[in-house]
Amino acid sequence: MKSYLFVSKIRIQTALAYRFNVISTILIQCLIMYAMSCFWAAAYSGAETVSGVSQRDMITYTTISVIMGNLLTMGVQNRIARSVRTGSVALDLLKPVNIYGIYLAEDLGDCAAAFFQKAIPLLLAGTVLFGFPMPASAVHLLLFLFSFAIGYLINWILAALLGLCAFKTLTLGPLVNAKGFIMKLLSGSIFPLWFFPAGFRRVLEALPFMNIYQLPLGIYIGQYTMDDIMLRTALQLFWCAALWVLFDVLQKKMAAAILIQGG
Amino acid sequence: MNIIEVSHLVKEYKKIKKERGLRGAVKNLFVQNTEIVRAVDDISFSIEKGDIVGYIGPNGAGKSTTVKMLSGIMRPTSGEILIDGVSPQRDRKRVVRNLGVVFGQRSQLNWDLRLGETFELLKRIYQIEDKTYTENLGTLNEIFQIDRFLDTPVRQLSLGQRMRGDLVAAMLHSPEVLFLDEPTIGLDVEAKYSVRKFIKEINQRGKTTIILTTHDLGDIQELCQRVIIINEGAIIEDGSLDELIDKIAPYRHLIIDFYHPAAIPHPHAELVSVSEARSVYRFRKDEITAARLIEDISHTAPIKEVGLEEAKIDDIIRTVYQQGSAGKA
Ligand SMILES: Nc1ncnc2c1ncn2[C@@H]1O[C@H](COP(=O)(O)OP(=O)(O)OP(=O)(O)O)[C@@H](O)[C@H]1O
Ligand SMILES: [Mg+2]
């Protein structure tokens, strides 16, 4: 356990050393946040609520969504692809540790660094631009944090599943970007699912993606009743467990096929 | 006791044959010609605890492939490996805990960290006790003087410094078995010398078993009690270096300069050339010693100067490689 914590610590340390990257990201993210709020203002065009959500809540939704986006960046897929292509996966496998544990620790370290470097500045910027994005209540805030954590794991496992492909194909190429784009769209990070037509929405609710953004965000702004939250969180936990089992099975299968390039 | 047991080890790589050109590229989309390459072809050997074994062979012979399988990071196509009784394929983590591996071509040190921080990380990964860690680092430092660049970021280290760092990193958890894949590649004479010294010392101090892959036969001559030579995936020689030399090049040459021109025959040595006062004798080590030969000859004519020539190790190994290829063809 100590070794995984130390890996996270090193990652935080390394990430904090790169400042320029941070400043440019924050500026761009602020711009996106502002553009989205303009979009919602135009879309609402004076209406009190749309689908039971006020414009104020929608701006909170957007602000928190942008912040979440900075915390949910997953390195694992590219990490695996790069290690396989260069053969450095050999060095990971030579250690008496679970390599996926190490990859998760690295991503969590990056996430922690992003919390201080990006999430907090963006929260401040959002507060200056639109006022503080208030959660529906303190209970909702706690439930949001829990839901976000499970969403993080689901997002990570999905990225790791994609990464496993690299053991076979050696590269992921455009797959990473394609996956990122699809996820953004289907997870409710830009447009909440309640704005989609009923049929399409039902399909999206049956997929795991909405558990990453839509569910925690919906909880945050108080869009769901308590009963609803319990049910959906149970479903979210189920998805997390199911994906984990799938990942574990595939990862064991893949272990036999790992080739070490170079040498 | 044998600490390493390898039996009937085979590794096949699937190579996708790509056709060239635009037409080839289009064709590749629909049909893939795969070709199977046997990089390691039915290899068996066992190694005793505390031995240093040289594992050599020409480029592409399958050395690195073998090392990758021995260390559990790649699965064999078939065959069995046991390191201290445990199969690295079945229980990678357990085997790797007691294993140090250095790939000379690639560093296990983290580019972004200082050397010391990498060691700190390894300390946690291998769960090394504080006391043992300090002791080990102290001992390794004695051999290698790494404390001068402990605080240098790894990316600023020279090749030789990095290699030392890598060797220390591989030894921090005092493993019983060490695999070194070309640990002296690209090093200057001084660095090579200290790497060899290091290998010798850790072998003697901790009874560490070492498999060494190298193209520098000086490494082999200095370090290895035993050499395994492979070519095209199969073992072609396995034994001590002296035995090998005796087998491939049993002859030595004795060069004698007399005070006056002379040509003196000897029953156990062949006189291969005579020019003026210099004679060259060829003899078998097992038939007569050089000292005896000189003594016999000096009874007949006074000797001014003597020189002894042994077959060069490089030539011997080249002969072995060539024979190996010829035997296969
Ligand atoms: N990932 C791979 N895919 C396909 N073929 C490979 C792969 N790795 C190695 N080979 C092939 O297997 C054979 C043995 O390679 P290996 O790296 O074990 O050689 P080696 O003995 O270490 O050579 P060298 O002295 O050049 O390092 C070579 O013919 C090589 O082309
Ligand atoms: Mg090699």
XYZ file of C-alpha atoms and ligand atoms in Angstrom:
624
model
C 0.000 0.000 0.000
C 2.829 2.330 0.950
C 4.399 1.962 -2.477
C 1.179 3.001 -4.239
C 0.854 6.045 -1.974
C 4.449 6.976 -2.688
C 3.806 6.718 -6.433
C 0.872 9.128 -6.031
C 3.019 11.463 -4.001
C 5.730 11.514 -6.647
C 3.120 12.264 -9.291
C 1.776 15.203 -7.342
C 5.305 16.481 -6.880
C 6.098 16.150 -10.576
C 2.830 17.723 -11.693
C 3.318 20.710 -9.407
C 6.619 21.406 -11.130
C 4.927 22.195 -14.446
C 3.378 25.641 -14.153
C 2.921 26.876 -17.694
C 0.674 23.999 -18.602
C -1.552 24.894 -15.663
C -1.998 28.563 -16.455
C -2.916 27.913 -20.084
C -5.376 25.171 -19.095
C -7.109 27.417 -16.590
C -7.481 30.240 -19.106
C -8.945 27.934 -21.733
C -11.283 26.269 -19.233
C -12.526 29.677 -18.029
C -13.306 30.563 -21.604
C -15.260 27.343 -22.068
C -17.123 27.948 -18.829
C -18.056 31.458 -19.952
C -19.103 30.347 -23.452
C -21.311 27.612 -21.989
C -23.032 30.050 -19.645
C -23.745 32.351 -22.608
C -25.129 29.381 -24.492
C -27.482 28.452 -21.647
C -28.586 32.084 -21.210
C -29.523 32.157 -24.907
C -31.181 28.735 -24.752
C -33.318 29.646 -21.747
C -34.078 33.106 -23.240
C -36.030 34.242 -20.187
C -37.811 30.945 -19.396
C -38.081 30.218 -15.649
C -37.283 26.527 -15.862
C -36.705 23.969 -18.615
C -37.395 20.321 -17.751
C -37.691 21.451 -14.135
C -34.187 22.975 -14.026
C -33.622 26.691 -13.549
C -31.048 28.671 -15.504
C -29.152 29.287 -12.272
C -28.917 25.509 -11.626
C -27.811 24.967 -15.191
C -24.909 27.375 -14.761
C -23.930 25.591 -11.532
C -24.150 22.314 -13.462
C -21.842 23.667 -16.158
C -19.308 25.135 -13.749
C -19.017 21.945 -11.704
C -18.926 19.883 -14.890
C -15.945 21.841 -16.210
C -14.167 21.402 -12.875
C -14.929 17.664 -12.882
C -13.564 17.426 -16.402
C -10.193 18.581 -15.100
C -10.191 15.980 -12.363
C -11.304 13.121 -14.598
C -8.343 13.153 -16.991
C -7.137 9.579 -17.320
C -3.539 8.798 -18.145
C -3.877 5.025 -17.963
C -4.797 4.356 -21.598
C -1.855 6.273 -23.028
C 0.379 5.035 -20.254
C -0.284 1.419 -21.247
C -0.013 2.156 -24.972
C 3.304 3.955 -24.521
C 4.775 1.324 -22.191
C 3.840 -1.449 -24.585
C 5.186 0.289 -27.664
C 8.507 1.202 -26.069
C 8.744 -2.028 -24.112
C 9.078 -0.198 -20.805
C 6.144 -2.244 -19.512
C 8.939 -4.729 -18.755
C 10.153 -2.468 -15.985
C 6.676 -2.189 -14.473
C 6.288 -5.963 -14.539
C 9.648 -6.478 -12.862
C 8.346 -4.990 -9.634
C 6.484 -7.079 -7.065
C 3.391 -4.912 -7.401
C 0.138 -4.893 -9.293
C 0.910 -2.799 -12.352
C -2.670 -1.567 -12.664
C -2.493 -0.514 -9.026
C 0.523 1.597 -9.949
C -1.250 3.104 -12.960
C -4.268 3.952 -10.795
C -1.997 5.486 -8.156
C -0.395 7.633 -10.854
C -3.763 8.856 -12.099
C -4.960 9.548 -8.563
C -1.788 11.542 -7.974
C -2.477 13.574 -11.104
C -6.058 14.036 -9.926
C -4.897 15.339 -6.546
C -2.487 17.741 -8.234
C -5.245 18.906 -10.573
C -7.459 19.546 -7.573
C -5.082 22.181 -6.252
C -3.790 23.455 -9.556
C -6.975 23.543 -11.595
C -10.144 22.731 -9.644
C -9.687 25.371 -6.951
C -8.681 28.211 -9.327
C -11.595 27.299 -11.608
C -14.007 27.290 -8.683
C -12.790 30.772 -7.768
C -13.046 31.943 -11.367
C -16.558 30.495 -11.614
C -17.536 32.265 -8.400
C -16.244 35.585 -9.740
C -18.028 35.125 -13.068
C -21.396 33.745 -11.967
C -21.434 33.626 -8.159
C -20.658 30.552 -6.021
C -22.089 27.325 -7.503
C -24.146 26.263 -4.458
C -25.071 22.584 -3.951
C -28.728 21.815 -3.191
C -27.835 21.045 0.461
C -24.972 19.774 2.601
C -26.354 16.227 2.310
C -26.471 16.575 -1.445
C -22.860 17.735 -1.395
C -21.767 14.612 0.492
C -23.780 12.343 -1.787
C -22.253 14.169 -4.761
C -18.725 13.499 -3.497
C -19.463 9.804 -3.066
C -21.076 9.587 -6.477
C -18.167 11.441 -8.034
C -15.691 8.980 -6.515
C -17.554 5.982 -7.926
C -17.854 7.812 -11.256
C -14.105 8.341 -11.193
C -13.534 4.607 -10.831
C -15.955 3.809 -13.660
C -14.199 6.319 -15.869
C -10.821 4.855 -14.928
C -11.850 1.280 -15.620
C -13.252 2.265 -19.018
C -9.949 3.973 -19.849
C -7.971 0.972 -18.591
C -10.129 -1.359 -20.724
C -9.221 0.687 -23.768
C -5.601 0.608 -22.658
C -5.680 -3.210 -22.610
C -6.282 -3.155 -26.365
C -2.800 -1.716 -26.742
C -1.306 -5.015 -25.598
C -2.681 -6.542 -28.786
C -2.517 -3.656 -31.233
C 0.540 -1.819 -29.838
C -1.049 1.564 -30.543
C -4.411 3.118 -29.822
C -4.213 5.826 -32.472
C -7.445 7.807 -32.834
C -9.348 5.504 -30.460
C -8.451 7.615 -27.433
C -9.833 10.809 -28.917
C -12.900 9.091 -30.293
C -13.654 7.574 -26.899
C -13.135 10.916 -25.171
C -15.536 12.645 -27.532
C -18.234 10.006 -27.271
C -17.946 9.965 -23.495
C -18.273 13.741 -23.228
C -21.417 13.634 -25.280
C -23.085 10.576 -23.776
C -22.170 11.172 -20.153
C -24.110 14.394 -19.798
C -21.024 16.500 -19.249
C -22.090 19.114 -21.809
C -25.835 18.562 -22.206
C -27.703 16.920 -19.347
C -29.614 13.841 -20.423
C -32.976 15.411 -19.597
C -32.634 17.625 -22.660
C -32.440 14.601 -24.975
C -35.571 13.041 -26.549
C -37.149 10.380 -24.314
C -36.174 7.367 -26.450
C -32.526 8.349 -26.758
C -32.435 9.260 -23.093
C -33.575 5.792 -22.112
C -30.715 4.298 -24.106
C -28.199 6.633 -22.471
C -29.512 5.847 -18.998
C -28.931 2.161 -19.658
C -25.257 2.816 -20.511
C -22.573 3.320 -17.860
C -21.422 6.735 -19.102
C -24.100 8.852 -17.386
C -22.761 7.621 -14.050
C -19.610 9.631 -14.585
C -21.014 13.168 -15.015
C -24.795 13.286 -15.127
C -25.486 11.407 -11.904
C -23.137 13.318 -9.571
C -24.074 16.640 -11.186
C -27.793 15.894 -10.977
C -27.347 15.107 -7.287
C -25.382 18.324 -6.770
C -28.082 20.612 -8.116
C -30.846 18.613 -6.411
C -32.448 17.274 -9.557
C -33.154 13.860 -8.037
C -35.364 12.851 -5.102
C -33.667 10.963 -2.263
C -35.278 7.663 -3.315
C -34.072 8.256 -6.817
C -30.542 8.973 -5.596
C -30.420 5.716 -3.615
C -31.620 3.680 -6.562
C -29.304 5.320 -9.064
C -26.303 5.106 -6.755
C -26.961 1.391 -6.308
C -27.043 1.063 -10.091
C -23.832 3.062 -10.323
C -22.138 0.740 -7.838
C -23.356 -2.205 -9.839
C -21.812 -0.773 -13.019
C -18.558 -0.155 -11.226
C -18.412 -3.738 -9.945
C -19.442 -5.249 -13.287
C -16.840 -3.290 -15.219
C -14.223 -4.204 -12.655
C -14.970 -7.910 -13.056
C -14.797 -7.545 -16.838
C -11.508 -5.708 -16.567
C -10.035 -8.294 -14.243
C -10.958 -11.164 -16.553
C -9.536 -9.427 -19.631
C -6.419 -8.313 -17.815
C -5.654 -11.898 -16.785
C -6.200 -13.051 -20.359
C -3.946 -10.313 -21.639
C -1.095 -11.189 -19.283
C -0.350 -14.270 -21.381
C -0.120 -12.224 -24.559
C 2.169 -9.453 -23.348
C 5.173 -9.062 -25.603
C 8.131 -7.037 -24.514
C 9.430 -4.986 -27.409
C 13.104 -4.248 -27.878
C 16.197 -5.399 -26.071
C 21.119 -27.093 -5.320
C 19.921 -25.673 -8.616
C 18.411 -22.259 -8.172
C 17.393 -21.946 -11.821
C 15.837 -24.782 -13.789
C 14.825 -24.340 -17.399
C 13.383 -27.172 -19.416
C 12.321 -27.260 -23.048
C 11.767 -23.531 -23.202
C 10.232 -22.286 -26.456
C 9.172 -18.805 -27.528
C 7.512 -18.150 -30.847
C 6.890 -14.655 -32.142
C 4.225 -14.000 -34.705
C 5.571 -11.673 -37.307
C 3.167 -9.961 -39.635
C 4.666 -9.749 -43.069
C 3.710 -6.445 -44.600
C 3.852 -5.905 -48.301
C 5.462 -2.763 -49.523
C 4.090 0.132 -51.455
C 0.577 1.510 -51.740
C -0.788 -1.662 -53.307
C 0.798 -3.651 -50.528
C -0.740 -1.357 -47.923
C -4.209 -1.886 -49.369
C -3.617 -5.613 -49.566
C -2.466 -5.672 -45.952
C -5.871 -4.411 -44.916
C -7.522 -7.581 -46.148
C -4.978 -10.360 -45.893
C -2.317 -10.628 -43.271
C 0.554 -12.939 -43.886
C 1.824 -14.069 -40.543
C 5.059 -15.856 -40.145
C 6.099 -17.646 -36.988
C 9.617 -17.084 -35.730
C 11.073 -19.386 -33.111
C 13.280 -17.003 -31.152
C 13.950 -19.597 -28.463
C 13.829 -23.185 -29.599
C 13.774 -25.893 -26.953
C 16.349 -24.642 -24.472
C 17.134 -26.519 -21.255
C 19.718 -25.773 -18.595
C 20.094 -25.498 -14.869
C 22.224 -23.179 -12.804
C 23.632 -23.700 -9.349
C 23.338 -21.170 -6.586
C 26.218 -18.705 -6.510
C 27.341 -19.232 -10.113
C 28.042 -16.529 -12.641
C 26.972 -17.810 -16.016
C 27.686 -16.056 -19.297
C 24.822 -16.356 -21.744
C 26.190 -15.398 -25.107
C 25.388 -15.658 -28.774
C 25.322 -13.528 -31.923
C 22.768 -10.755 -32.481
C 19.246 -12.072 -32.629
C 20.183 -15.403 -31.075
C 17.403 -15.184 -28.491
C 19.301 -14.050 -25.400
C 17.075 -11.146 -24.426
C 14.004 -13.233 -25.172
C 15.247 -15.861 -22.714
C 15.969 -13.274 -20.029
C 12.484 -11.785 -20.434
C 10.917 -15.187 -19.880
C 13.190 -16.049 -16.942
C 12.169 -12.858 -15.203
C 8.476 -13.588 -15.645
C 7.628 -10.543 -17.729
C 6.891 -12.578 -20.863
C 5.204 -15.963 -21.086
C 6.932 -18.787 -22.921
C 5.079 -20.507 -25.754
C 5.913 -23.765 -23.992
C 8.365 -25.178 -21.510
C 8.971 -24.784 -17.818
C 11.000 -22.331 -15.747
C 11.642 -22.608 -12.030
C 13.459 -19.922 -10.094
C 14.161 -21.199 -6.607
C 11.351 -23.678 -7.099
C 8.751 -21.124 -8.173
C 7.474 -20.581 -11.682
C 7.652 -16.910 -12.659
C 4.702 -17.469 -14.981
C 2.500 -18.711 -12.193
C 3.634 -16.354 -9.448
C 5.361 -13.352 -11.002
C 5.244 -11.167 -7.895
C 6.855 -13.767 -5.672
C 9.705 -14.522 -8.083
C 10.348 -10.888 -8.892
C 10.699 -10.034 -5.196
C 13.869 -12.080 -5.118
C 15.162 -10.994 -8.484
C 17.239 -8.117 -9.783
C 17.216 -7.382 -13.494
C 19.193 -4.855 -15.492
C 18.522 -4.278 -19.159
C 21.533 -2.304 -20.330
C 19.481 -0.869 -23.159
C 16.844 0.607 -20.964
C 16.874 2.228 -17.586
C 14.520 1.448 -14.764
C 15.284 4.813 -13.204
C 12.561 7.417 -13.324
C 13.528 10.247 -15.674
C 11.749 12.904 -13.618
C 13.200 11.972 -10.258
C 16.513 12.332 -8.586
C 18.476 9.109 -8.284
C 17.928 9.019 -4.530
C 14.171 9.412 -4.930
C 14.062 6.421 -7.261
C 15.821 4.392 -4.584
C 13.276 5.621 -2.028
C 10.491 4.400 -4.284
C 12.151 0.998 -4.659
C 12.555 0.816 -0.897
C 8.780 1.021 -0.562
C 8.002 -1.238 -3.473
C 10.201 -4.023 -2.131
C 9.261 -3.195 1.476
C 12.864 -2.931 2.565
C 13.394 -2.223 6.268
C 15.060 1.110 7.087
C 18.085 -0.585 8.596
C 18.615 -3.010 5.709
C 18.122 -0.192 3.234
C 20.786 2.009 4.800
C 23.156 -0.945 5.039
C 22.639 -2.037 1.458
C 22.957 1.469 0.093
C 26.153 1.874 2.107
C 27.668 -1.354 0.774
C 26.701 -0.594 -2.799
C 28.057 2.903 -2.451
C 31.373 1.486 -1.283
C 31.743 -0.349 -4.575
C 30.260 2.268 -6.826
C 30.601 5.706 -5.262
C 27.135 6.798 -6.265
C 26.607 9.248 -3.428
C 28.126 12.007 -5.566
C 25.120 11.989 -7.897
C 22.396 10.810 -5.559
C 20.791 14.256 -5.792
C 21.121 14.611 -9.560
C 17.988 14.204 -11.676
C 18.275 10.960 -13.606
C 17.963 12.669 -16.982
C 21.179 14.567 -16.269
C 23.267 11.458 -15.586
C 25.824 10.210 -18.089
C 25.408 6.718 -19.508
C 28.000 5.257 -17.161
C 26.553 6.971 -14.097
C 23.078 5.841 -15.079
C 24.268 2.260 -15.508
C 25.725 2.323 -12.018
C 22.453 3.709 -10.742
C 20.619 0.911 -12.490
C 22.872 -1.765 -11.025
C 22.412 -0.349 -7.543
C 18.645 -0.148 -8.106
C 18.627 -3.819 -9.075
C 20.566 -4.813 -5.948
C 18.896 -2.659 -3.277
C 16.552 -5.411 -2.140
C 19.461 -7.886 -2.000
C 18.021 -10.379 -4.491
C 19.428 -13.878 -4.693
C 19.309 -13.933 -8.460
C 20.490 -11.266 -10.853
C 19.924 -11.103 -14.605
C 22.154 -8.690 -16.458
C 21.374 -8.108 -20.126
C 24.363 -6.259 -21.599
C 25.311 -4.324 -18.474
C 28.535 -2.995 -20.013
C 27.086 -1.747 -23.275
C 28.470 1.651 -24.230
C 30.711 2.010 -21.180
C 34.275 3.309 -21.239
C 37.121 1.093 -19.984
C 37.053 2.608 -16.517
C 33.296 2.209 -16.089
C 33.466 -1.302 -17.512
C 36.129 -2.147 -14.987
C 34.021 -0.928 -12.087
C 30.936 -2.760 -13.345
C 32.940 -5.966 -13.509
C 34.330 -5.341 -10.058
C 30.786 -4.752 -8.831
C 29.530 -7.985 -10.334
C 32.396 -9.931 -8.795
C 31.902 -8.388 -5.373
C 28.176 -8.895 -5.082
C 28.623 -12.457 -6.293
C 31.184 -13.138 -3.583
C 29.527 -11.219 -0.750
C 25.981 -12.435 -1.069
C 26.365 -15.667 -3.050
C 24.228 -13.974 -5.686
C 23.541 -16.127 -8.724
C 24.110 -14.166 -11.915
C 23.205 -14.678 -15.545
C 25.133 -12.291 -17.725
C 24.433 -11.498 -21.334
C 27.099 -9.570 -23.175
C 28.930 -9.068 -26.444
C 32.110 -8.098 -24.613
C 34.027 -11.312 -24.225
C 36.307 -9.589 -21.751
C 33.326 -9.610 -19.376
C 33.006 -13.344 -19.858
C 36.698 -14.042 -19.397
C 36.845 -11.977 -16.230
C 33.647 -13.130 -14.607
C 32.115 -16.359 -15.770
C 32.889 -19.839 -14.547
C 30.547 -21.158 -17.161
C 29.293 -20.067 -20.562
C 26.168 -21.068 -22.403
C 26.349 -20.228 -26.074
C 23.177 -20.029 -28.085
C 22.597 -19.490 -31.756
C 19.297 -19.232 -33.574
C 17.437 -20.037 -30.399
C 19.247 -23.264 -29.503
C 22.131 -24.044 -27.159
C 25.269 -24.960 -29.084
C 27.812 -25.029 -26.257
C 27.549 -25.250 -22.494
C 30.567 -25.549 -20.255
C 33.519 -23.756 -18.744
C 35.426 -21.288 -20.862
C 38.658 -23.277 -20.501
C 36.983 -26.447 -21.737
C 35.641 -24.531 -24.667
C 39.038 -23.130 -25.544
C 40.595 -26.576 -25.267
C 37.956 -27.971 -27.536
C 37.931 -25.290 -30.203
C 41.539 -24.167 -30.078
C 43.629 -26.821 -28.360
C 46.867 -25.433 -29.791
C 49.179 -22.766 -28.484
C 52.103 -21.165 -30.212
C 55.563 -20.743 -28.718
C 57.836 -18.223 -30.407
C 61.535 -18.628 -29.722
C 64.334 -16.264 -30.740
C 67.769 -17.954 -30.673
C 71.117 -16.210 -30.643
C 72.008 -17.914 -33.954
C 69.845 -19.267 -36.780
C 68.569 -22.726 -35.782
C 65.785 -25.210 -36.539
C 65.341 -27.696 -33.722
C 62.603 -30.326 -33.974
C 60.728 -31.602 -30.913
C 58.659 -34.806 -30.600
C 55.663 -33.093 -28.942
C 55.609 -29.852 -30.908
C 55.331 -29.010 -34.535
C 57.772 -26.536 -35.960
C 55.466 -24.371 -38.035
C 57.849 -21.689 -39.226
C 61.551 -20.920 -39.164
C 63.033 -17.618 -40.280
C 66.616 -16.773 -39.416
C 66.909 -17.058 -35.657
C 63.124 -17.157 -34.956
C 61.185 -20.440 -34.697
C 57.501 -20.912 -34.058
C 56.282 -24.131 -32.435
C 52.718 -25.333 -32.260
C 51.829 -27.642 -29.388
C 48.842 -29.003 -27.497
C 48.403 -27.863 -23.943
C 47.510 -31.369 -22.809
C 50.612 -32.917 -24.375
C 53.355 -30.682 -23.080
C 53.733 -27.541 -21.044
C 55.427 -24.446 -22.431
C 58.039 -24.552 -19.652
C 58.988 -28.117 -20.525
C 59.243 -27.279 -24.209
C 61.513 -24.309 -23.556
C 63.702 -26.367 -21.294
C 64.068 -29.188 -23.842
C 64.966 -26.827 -26.632
C 67.396 -24.786 -24.565
C 69.503 -27.916 -24.094
C 70.264 -27.854 -27.822
C 70.673 -24.124 -28.498
C 70.800 -21.041 -26.269
C 67.554 -19.092 -26.214
C 67.442 -15.297 -26.236
C 63.750 -14.516 -25.983
C 60.439 -16.424 -25.761
C 56.834 -15.485 -26.447
C 53.635 -17.479 -25.922
C 50.537 -16.998 -28.009
C 47.117 -18.262 -27.009
C 44.149 -18.393 -29.305
C 42.197 -15.159 -28.996
C 38.895 -15.508 -27.215
C 37.149 -13.463 -29.895
C 38.377 -15.822 -32.603
C 37.292 -18.847 -30.638
C 33.802 -17.531 -30.061
C 33.538 -16.533 -33.706
C 34.447 -20.061 -34.694
C 31.747 -21.412 -32.392
C 29.126 -19.054 -33.843
C 30.077 -20.034 -37.379
C 29.999 -23.734 -36.609
C 26.612 -23.266 -34.996
C 25.192 -21.607 -38.097
C 26.761 -24.166 -40.420
C 25.404 -27.059 -38.362
C 21.904 -25.674 -38.645
C 21.948 -24.942 -42.345
N 8.576 -8.363 -30.143
C 9.066 -9.136 -31.114
N 8.295 -9.482 -32.169
C 8.766 -10.273 -33.131
N 10.008 -10.785 -33.155
C 10.849 -10.484 -32.154
C 10.419 -9.642 -31.074
N 11.446 -9.517 -30.201
C 12.471 -10.240 -30.723
N 12.123 -10.831 -31.886
C 12.986 -11.722 -32.710
O 13.444 -12.786 -31.919
C 14.807 -13.071 -32.192
C 15.621 -13.037 -30.903
O 15.666 -11.723 -30.384
P 16.443 -11.344 -29.051
O 16.131 -9.939 -28.733
O 16.134 -12.365 -28.024
O 17.957 -11.473 -29.500
P 19.298 -11.249 -28.675
O 19.968 -12.561 -28.587
O 19.021 -10.539 -27.411
O 20.106 -10.319 -29.686
P 21.084 -9.077 -29.397
O 22.420 -9.647 -29.133
O 21.075 -8.371 -30.710
O 20.520 -8.292 -28.292
C 15.240 -12.067 -33.237
O 15.229 -12.715 -34.480
C 14.212 -10.993 -33.190
O 14.004 -10.435 -34.464
Mg 19.499 -8.604 -26.612
